[in-house]
Amino acid sequence: MAEKKDPYEAKDTGHEWDGIRELKNDPPGWWMTGGYISIIFLIVYFVLYPSIPLVHGYTKGLLGWTQVDEYKSSLAEIMSVRAPFEEKIAKKSAKEILADPQLSQFALASAKAVFGDKCAPCHGSGGQGGPGFPTLADDEWVYGGTIEGITESITGGRQGMMPAYKATLSEQEVNDLVAFISGLNTGKAHDPGKAVFLGQTAGQADCVTCHGEDAKGNPDVGGVNLTDKIWRFEGTQEGIKRTILHGVNQEDDKETRKALMPTFGGKLSEGQIKQLAVKVFMFGGGKKG
Ligand code: HEC
Ligand code: HEC
């Protein structure tokens, strides 16, 4: 090892403050080496890479590297990985995509951005729904949870329609209906209400045409299941009453329930819709068949 110099033997600069002398020591060797290496690195970098801005453009560097080129080539790489999947998706129906685990995983990942952009504002990022917007992640469906039903909901949109009964049913009939429907969910039978529901009273209600005799719903018209404790609107007695009195999507009724699923056919590509349908199905509630 080289003998360490005594730093106090260095040349005196002649400056002194309150007994503290300023000496002229060289910087340590490791520090100087680092400095020279950085200078060499800098020169090599300047020669190889784009670096110095000029009036028109910049020095291009010997390697001809640009960040944009690098981005383009990695994008091209991603596209070339995606292409075979996209091609298969274009040829297959949503149902066939679902049957292929690799393709459906691809669709799931690939539809994530579109779902976040176009669907999540109403249905939530995980399809969990919200007040006025149905949950897509459970197995209760207004319009049927088959892959075909889901595809149709996305392509054509949906607009539930239920008449308002404020003018055609008596107060008593409505109250009986409310008791009957609440009872379906709590296990308490209410026969007078059942009679109204089945259209056997003076008001001749037609509930069964859309909700079915067993009140379990009819997915063809969006008549929801009224027996399963899952509510599209409010399941309180007040809430149920409001739905019956004012209906769903009744134009001339201010208190009507609004239910409008926009149409995406034509706004999204067919491939995007297929991938979205697969994603919605795979939230967990999709029905085979
Ligand atoms: C503006 C709000 C809104 C947006 C955006 C929206 N939806 Fe909907 N969606 C609804 C409403 C409201 C309904 C229920 C319609 C009804 O009850 O008649 C619905 C119903 C559905 C249904 C049927 C659910 C069932 O239970 O049968 C599916 C599937 C669906 N939406 C998927 C999507 C997908 C996928 C997207 C994105 C491409 C999307 N929605 C975007 C509001 C929206
Ligand atoms: C023309 C079809 C149709 C008829 C007739 C009909 N409904 Fe409905 N009902 C619907 C639709 C559609 C919905 C809302 C589904 C949606 O858009 O999400 C609905 C929703 C409801 C809801 C709200 C359920 C919830 O989950 O919040 C209740 C309660 C209800 N109906 C009761 C009745 C009763 C009682 C009658 C008879 C007096 C009746 N409906 C007649 C189609 C109908």
PDB file of N, CA and C in Angstrom, residues 50-118:
ATOM      1  N   PRO A  50     -28.010  10.087 -29.948  1.00  0.00           N
ATOM      2  CA  PRO A  50     -28.428  11.463 -30.234  1.00  0.00           C
ATOM      3  C   PRO A  50     -28.241  12.300 -28.984  1.00  0.00           C
ATOM      4  N   SER A  51     -27.600  13.491 -29.120  1.00  0.00           N
ATOM      5  CA  SER A  51     -27.329  14.213 -27.881  1.00  0.00           C
ATOM      6  C   SER A  51     -27.363  15.727 -27.997  1.00  0.00           C
ATOM      7  N   ILE A  52     -26.672  16.300 -29.004  1.00  0.00           N
ATOM      8  CA  ILE A  52     -26.532  17.753 -28.968  1.00  0.00           C
ATOM      9  C   ILE A  52     -27.601  18.417 -29.833  1.00  0.00           C
ATOM     10  N   PRO A  53     -28.440  19.254 -29.252  1.00  0.00           N
ATOM     11  CA  PRO A  53     -29.454  19.954 -30.047  1.00  0.00           C
ATOM     12  C   PRO A  53     -28.804  20.969 -30.972  1.00  0.00           C
ATOM     13  N   LEU A  54     -29.214  20.992 -32.240  1.00  0.00           N
ATOM     14  CA  LEU A  54     -28.692  21.959 -33.205  1.00  0.00           C
ATOM     15  C   LEU A  54     -29.828  22.885 -33.611  1.00  0.00           C
ATOM     16  N   VAL A  55     -29.520  23.839 -34.471  1.00  0.00           N
ATOM     17  CA  VAL A  55     -30.574  24.763 -34.898  1.00  0.00           C
ATOM     18  C   VAL A  55     -31.688  23.982 -35.611  1.00  0.00           C
ATOM     19  N   HIS A  56     -31.255  23.103 -36.550  1.00  0.00           N
ATOM     20  CA  HIS A  56     -32.234  22.241 -37.207  1.00  0.00           C
ATOM     21  C   HIS A  56     -31.967  20.802 -36.790  1.00  0.00           C
ATOM     22  N   GLY A  57     -32.733  20.280 -35.894  1.00  0.00           N
ATOM     23  CA  GLY A  57     -32.570  18.881 -35.487  1.00  0.00           C
ATOM     24  C   GLY A  57     -31.544  18.711 -34.392  1.00  0.00           C
ATOM     25  N   TYR A  58     -30.756  17.630 -34.464  1.00  0.00           N
ATOM     26  CA  TYR A  58     -29.828  17.290 -33.385  1.00  0.00           C
ATOM     27  C   TYR A  58     -28.804  16.314 -33.938  1.00  0.00           C
ATOM     28  N   THR A  59     -27.682  16.115 -33.216  1.00  0.00           N
ATOM     29  CA  THR A  59     -26.710  15.110 -33.669  1.00  0.00           C
ATOM     30  C   THR A  59     -27.329  13.729 -33.480  1.00  0.00           C
ATOM     31  N   LYS A  60     -27.269  12.901 -34.541  1.00  0.00           N
ATOM     32  CA  LYS A  60     -28.026  11.644 -34.527  1.00  0.00           C
ATOM     33  C   LYS A  60     -27.309  10.517 -33.791  1.00  0.00           C
ATOM     34  N   GLY A  61     -25.961  10.610 -33.696  1.00  0.00           N
ATOM     35  CA  GLY A  61     -25.206   9.534 -33.064  1.00  0.00           C
ATOM     36  C   GLY A  61     -24.974   8.389 -34.036  1.00  0.00           C
ATOM     37  N   LEU A  62     -23.839   7.660 -33.833  1.00  0.00           N
ATOM     38  CA  LEU A  62     -23.469   6.607 -34.784  1.00  0.00           C
ATOM     39  C   LEU A  62     -24.432   5.428 -34.794  1.00  0.00           C
ATOM     40  N   LEU A  63     -25.095   5.163 -33.645  1.00  0.00           N
ATOM     41  CA  LEU A  63     -25.972   3.984 -33.570  1.00  0.00           C
ATOM     42  C   LEU A  63     -27.321   4.198 -34.255  1.00  0.00           C
ATOM     43  N   GLY A  64     -27.693   5.461 -34.464  1.00  0.00           N
ATOM     44  CA  GLY A  64     -28.990   5.758 -35.085  1.00  0.00           C
ATOM     45  C   GLY A  64     -30.168   5.386 -34.192  1.00  0.00           C
ATOM     46  N   TRP A  65     -29.940   5.260 -32.887  1.00  0.00           N
ATOM     47  CA  TRP A  65     -31.010   4.878 -31.946  1.00  0.00           C
ATOM     48  C   TRP A  65     -31.924   6.068 -31.677  1.00  0.00           C
ATOM     49  N   THR A  66     -33.242   5.847 -31.648  1.00  0.00           N
ATOM     50  CA  THR A  66     -34.135   6.874 -31.114  1.00  0.00           C
ATOM     51  C   THR A  66     -35.158   6.200 -30.225  1.00  0.00           C
ATOM     52  N   GLN A  67     -35.678   6.956 -29.272  1.00  0.00           N
ATOM     53  CA  GLN A  67     -36.664   6.414 -28.344  1.00  0.00           C
ATOM     54  C   GLN A  67     -37.932   6.024 -29.096  1.00  0.00           C
ATOM     55  N   VAL A  68     -38.284   6.832 -30.100  1.00  0.00           N
ATOM     56  CA  VAL A  68     -39.494   6.562 -30.869  1.00  0.00           C
ATOM     57  C   VAL A  68     -39.367   5.223 -31.595  1.00  0.00           C
ATOM     58  N   ASP A  69     -38.174   4.987 -32.203  1.00  0.00           N
ATOM     59  CA  ASP A  69     -37.957   3.703 -32.882  1.00  0.00           C
ATOM     60  C   ASP A  69     -38.089   2.546 -31.910  1.00  0.00           C
ATOM     61  N   GLU A  70     -37.507   2.741 -30.728  1.00  0.00           N
ATOM     62  CA  GLU A  70     -37.559   1.669 -29.746  1.00  0.00           C
ATOM     63  C   GLU A  70     -39.013   1.370 -29.379  1.00  0.00           C
ATOM     64  N   TYR A  71     -39.805   2.444 -29.181  1.00  0.00           N
ATOM     65  CA  TYR A  71     -41.229   2.280 -28.866  1.00  0.00           C
ATOM     66  C   TYR A  71     -41.939   1.549 -29.993  1.00  0.00           C
ATOM     67  N   LYS A  72     -41.650   1.985 -31.237  1.00  0.00           N
ATOM     68  CA  LYS A  72     -42.319   1.361 -32.385  1.00  0.00           C
ATOM     69  C   LYS A  72     -41.994  -0.117 -32.493  1.00  0.00           C
ATOM     70  N   SER A  73     -40.728  -0.452 -32.246  1.00  0.00           N
ATOM     71  CA  SER A  73     -40.382  -1.858 -32.417  1.00  0.00           C
ATOM     72  C   SER A  73     -40.994  -2.696 -31.298  1.00  0.00           C
ATOM     73  N   SER A  74     -41.097  -2.129 -30.073  1.00  0.00           N
ATOM     74  CA  SER A  74     -41.708  -2.953 -29.032  1.00  0.00           C
ATOM     75  C   SER A  74     -43.215  -3.048 -29.253  1.00  0.00           C
ATOM     76  N   LEU A  75     -43.800  -1.991 -29.829  1.00  0.00           N
ATOM     77  CA  LEU A  75     -45.226  -2.049 -30.155  1.00  0.00           C
ATOM     78  C   LEU A  75     -45.473  -3.111 -31.228  1.00  0.00           C
ATOM     79  N   ALA A  76     -44.572  -3.117 -32.249  1.00  0.00           N
ATOM     80  CA  ALA A  76     -44.714  -4.096 -33.327  1.00  0.00           C
ATOM     81  C   ALA A  76     -44.605  -5.511 -32.766  1.00  0.00           C
ATOM     82  N   GLU A  77     -43.719  -5.649 -31.770  1.00  0.00           N
ATOM     83  CA  GLU A  77     -43.554  -6.960 -31.152  1.00  0.00           C
ATOM     84  C   GLU A  77     -44.854  -7.388 -30.458  1.00  0.00           C
ATOM     85  N   ILE A  78     -45.462  -6.439 -29.717  1.00  0.00           N
ATOM     86  CA  ILE A  78     -46.719  -6.742 -29.025  1.00  0.00           C
ATOM     87  C   ILE A  78     -47.799  -7.097 -30.040  1.00  0.00           C
ATOM     88  N   MET A  79     -47.873  -6.290 -31.122  1.00  0.00           N
ATOM     89  CA  MET A  79     -48.891  -6.540 -32.128  1.00  0.00           C
ATOM     90  C   MET A  79     -48.716  -7.908 -32.761  1.00  0.00           C
ATOM     91  N   SER A  80     -47.447  -8.306 -32.981  1.00  0.00           N
ATOM     92  CA  SER A  80     -47.238  -9.589 -33.644  1.00  0.00           C
ATOM     93  C   SER A  80     -47.622 -10.740 -32.716  1.00  0.00           C
ATOM     94  N   VAL A  81     -47.521 -10.517 -31.386  1.00  0.00           N
ATOM     95  CA  VAL A  81     -47.978 -11.537 -30.449  1.00  0.00           C
ATOM     96  C   VAL A  81     -49.511 -11.571 -30.440  1.00  0.00           C
ATOM     97  N   ARG A  82     -50.116 -10.385 -30.526  1.00  0.00           N
ATOM     98  CA  ARG A  82     -51.578 -10.297 -30.461  1.00  0.00           C
ATOM     99  C   ARG A  82     -52.262 -10.790 -31.731  1.00  0.00           C
ATOM    100  N   ALA A  83     -51.589 -10.570 -32.884  1.00  0.00           N
ATOM    101  CA  ALA A  83     -52.254 -10.806 -34.164  1.00  0.00           C
ATOM    102  C   ALA A  83     -52.934 -12.172 -34.285  1.00  0.00           C
ATOM    103  N   PRO A  84     -52.232 -13.266 -33.960  1.00  0.00           N
ATOM    104  CA  PRO A  84     -52.888 -14.569 -34.115  1.00  0.00           C
ATOM    105  C   PRO A  84     -54.145 -14.695 -33.247  1.00  0.00           C
ATOM    106  N   PHE A  85     -54.119 -14.084 -32.048  1.00  0.00           N
ATOM    107  CA  PHE A  85     -55.292 -14.137 -31.170  1.00  0.00           C
ATOM    108  C   PHE A  85     -56.446 -13.344 -31.775  1.00  0.00           C
ATOM    109  N   GLU A  86     -56.111 -12.129 -32.221  1.00  0.00           N
ATOM    110  CA  GLU A  86     -57.141 -11.268 -32.810  1.00  0.00           C
ATOM    111  C   GLU A  86     -57.796 -11.966 -33.998  1.00  0.00           C
ATOM    112  N   GLU A  87     -56.937 -12.656 -34.779  1.00  0.00           N
ATOM    113  CA  GLU A  87     -57.439 -13.349 -35.962  1.00  0.00           C
ATOM    114  C   GLU A  87     -58.425 -14.449 -35.569  1.00  0.00           C
ATOM    115  N   LYS A  88     -58.031 -15.227 -34.553  1.00  0.00           N
ATOM    116  CA  LYS A  88     -58.906 -16.322 -34.100  1.00  0.00           C
ATOM    117  C   LYS A  88     -60.205 -15.755 -33.548  1.00  0.00           C
ATOM    118  N   ILE A  89     -60.099 -14.641 -32.797  1.00  0.00           N
ATOM    119  CA  ILE A  89     -61.297 -14.049 -32.201  1.00  0.00           C
ATOM    120  C   ILE A  89     -62.255 -13.578 -33.283  1.00  0.00           C
ATOM    121  N   ALA A  90     -61.676 -13.032 -34.362  1.00  0.00           N
ATOM    122  CA  ALA A  90     -62.527 -12.552 -35.450  1.00  0.00           C
ATOM    123  C   ALA A  90     -63.317 -13.706 -36.066  1.00  0.00           C
ATOM    124  N   LYS A  91     -62.696 -14.899 -36.117  1.00  0.00           N
ATOM    125  CA  LYS A  91     -63.352 -16.033 -36.785  1.00  0.00           C
ATOM    126  C   LYS A  91     -64.340 -16.755 -35.885  1.00  0.00           C
ATOM    127  N   LYS A  92     -64.151 -16.655 -34.566  1.00  0.00           N
ATOM    128  CA  LYS A  92     -64.977 -17.470 -33.669  1.00  0.00           C
ATOM    129  C   LYS A  92     -66.125 -16.666 -33.085  1.00  0.00           C
ATOM    130  N   SER A  93     -67.162 -17.398 -32.680  1.00  0.00           N
ATOM    131  CA  SER A  93     -68.269 -16.751 -31.971  1.00  0.00           C
ATOM    132  C   SER A  93     -67.854 -16.598 -30.513  1.00  0.00           C
ATOM    133  N   ALA A  94     -68.575 -15.723 -29.796  1.00  0.00           N
ATOM    134  CA  ALA A  94     -68.257 -15.484 -28.384  1.00  0.00           C
ATOM    135  C   ALA A  94     -68.288 -16.812 -27.622  1.00  0.00           C
ATOM    136  N   LYS A  95     -69.227 -17.684 -27.988  1.00  0.00           N
ATOM    137  CA  LYS A  95     -69.360 -18.966 -27.298  1.00  0.00           C
ATOM    138  C   LYS A  95     -68.118 -19.844 -27.515  1.00  0.00           C
ATOM    139  N   GLU A  96     -67.615 -19.828 -28.758  1.00  0.00           N
ATOM    140  CA  GLU A  96     -66.420 -20.624 -29.053  1.00  0.00           C
ATOM    141  C   GLU A  96     -65.192 -20.050 -28.343  1.00  0.00           C
ATOM    142  N   ILE A  97     -65.160 -18.719 -28.214  1.00  0.00           N
ATOM    143  CA  ILE A  97     -64.041 -18.086 -27.504  1.00  0.00           C
ATOM    144  C   ILE A  97     -64.041 -18.558 -26.046  1.00  0.00           C
ATOM    145  N   LEU A  98     -65.247 -18.578 -25.472  1.00  0.00           N
ATOM    146  CA  LEU A  98     -65.384 -19.001 -24.075  1.00  0.00           C
ATOM    147  C   LEU A  98     -64.887 -20.425 -23.871  1.00  0.00           C
ATOM    148  N   ALA A  99     -65.113 -21.275 -24.879  1.00  0.00           N
ATOM    149  CA  ALA A  99     -64.748 -22.685 -24.754  1.00  0.00           C
ATOM    150  C   ALA A  99     -63.246 -22.895 -24.861  1.00  0.00           C
ATOM    151  N   ASP A 100     -62.529 -21.881 -25.313  1.00  0.00           N
ATOM    152  CA  ASP A 100     -61.088 -21.991 -25.488  1.00  0.00           C
ATOM    153  C   ASP A 100     -60.390 -21.200 -24.376  1.00  0.00           C
ATOM    154  N   PRO A 101     -59.797 -21.898 -23.407  1.00  0.00           N
ATOM    155  CA  PRO A 101     -59.249 -21.207 -22.228  1.00  0.00           C
ATOM    156  C   PRO A 101     -58.215 -20.137 -22.574  1.00  0.00           C
ATOM    157  N   GLN A 102     -57.366 -20.431 -23.573  1.00  0.00           N
ATOM    158  CA  GLN A 102     -56.318 -19.478 -23.906  1.00  0.00           C
ATOM    159  C   GLN A 102     -56.918 -18.205 -24.520  1.00  0.00           C
ATOM    160  N   LEU A 103     -57.862 -18.426 -25.446  1.00  0.00           N
ATOM    161  CA  LEU A 103     -58.508 -17.282 -26.108  1.00  0.00           C
ATOM    162  C   LEU A 103     -59.327 -16.474 -25.119  1.00  0.00           C
ATOM    163  N   SER A 104     -60.025 -17.155 -24.209  1.00  0.00           N
ATOM    164  CA  SER A 104     -60.873 -16.403 -23.290  1.00  0.00           C
ATOM    165  C   SER A 104     -60.022 -15.598 -22.314  1.00  0.00           C
ATOM    166  N   GLN A 105     -58.866 -16.135 -21.922  1.00  0.00           N
ATOM    167  CA  GLN A 105     -57.961 -15.349 -21.065  1.00  0.00           C
ATOM    168  C   GLN A 105     -57.472 -14.112 -21.814  1.00  0.00           C
ATOM    169  N   PHE A 106     -57.170 -14.306 -23.094  1.00  0.00           N
ATOM    170  CA  PHE A 106     -56.728 -13.171 -23.906  1.00  0.00           C
ATOM    171  C   PHE A 106     -57.838 -12.116 -23.973  1.00  0.00           C
ATOM    172  N   ALA A 107     -59.064 -12.576 -24.242  1.00  0.00           N
ATOM    173  CA  ALA A 107     -60.198 -11.654 -24.357  1.00  0.00           C
ATOM    174  C   ALA A 107     -60.401 -10.884 -23.056  1.00  0.00           C
ATOM    175  N   LEU A 108     -60.269 -11.612 -21.957  1.00  0.00           N
ATOM    176  CA  LEU A 108     -60.466 -11.019 -20.635  1.00  0.00           C
ATOM    177  C   LEU A 108     -59.511  -9.846 -20.419  1.00  0.00           C
ATOM    178  N   ALA A 109     -58.237 -10.094 -20.715  1.00  0.00           N
ATOM    179  CA  ALA A 109     -57.216  -9.062 -20.511  1.00  0.00           C
ATOM    180  C   ALA A 109     -57.402  -7.941 -21.523  1.00  0.00           C
ATOM    181  N   SER A 110     -57.720  -8.349 -22.738  1.00  0.00           N
ATOM    182  CA  SER A 110     -57.776  -7.392 -23.821  1.00  0.00           C
ATOM    183  C   SER A 110     -58.979  -6.450 -23.696  1.00  0.00           C
ATOM    184  N   ALA A 111     -60.068  -6.931 -23.102  1.00  0.00           N
ATOM    185  CA  ALA A 111     -61.283  -6.110 -22.992  1.00  0.00           C
ATOM    186  C   ALA A 111     -61.246  -5.187 -21.782  1.00  0.00           C
ATOM    187  N   LYS A 112     -60.208  -5.330 -20.968  1.00  0.00           N
ATOM    188  CA  LYS A 112     -60.170  -4.590 -19.707  1.00  0.00           C
ATOM    189  C   LYS A 112     -60.254  -3.076 -19.916  1.00  0.00           C
ATOM    190  N   ALA A 113     -59.468  -2.584 -20.870  1.00  0.00           N
ATOM    191  CA  ALA A 113     -59.432  -1.129 -21.083  1.00  0.00           C
ATOM    192  C   ALA A 113     -60.768  -0.609 -21.608  1.00  0.00           C
ATOM    193  N   VAL A 114     -61.338  -1.311 -22.586  1.00  0.00           N
ATOM    194  CA  VAL A 114     -62.626  -0.862 -23.133  1.00  0.00           C
ATOM    195  C   VAL A 114     -63.693  -0.905 -22.046  1.00  0.00           C
ATOM    196  N   PHE A 115     -63.675  -1.951 -21.245  1.00  0.00           N
ATOM    197  CA  PHE A 115     -64.677  -2.052 -20.185  1.00  0.00           C
ATOM    198  C   PHE A 115     -64.537  -0.871 -19.219  1.00  0.00           C
ATOM    199  N   GLY A 116     -63.296  -0.572 -18.841  1.00  0.00           N
ATOM    200  CA  GLY A 116     -63.065   0.537 -17.914  1.00  0.00           C
ATOM    201  C   GLY A 116     -63.552   1.855 -18.496  1.00  0.00           C
ATOM    202  N   ASP A 117     -63.383   1.976 -19.794  1.00  0.00           N
ATOM    203  CA  ASP A 117     -63.714   3.208 -20.485  1.00  0.00           C
ATOM    204  C   ASP A 117     -65.216   3.358 -20.724  1.00  0.00           C
ATOM    205  N   LYS A 118     -65.842   2.291 -21.229  1.00  0.00           N
ATOM    206  CA  LYS A 118     -67.226   2.389 -21.725  1.00  0.00           C
ATOM    207  C   LYS A 118     -68.267   1.827 -20.767  1.00  0.00           C
TER     208      LYS A 118
END
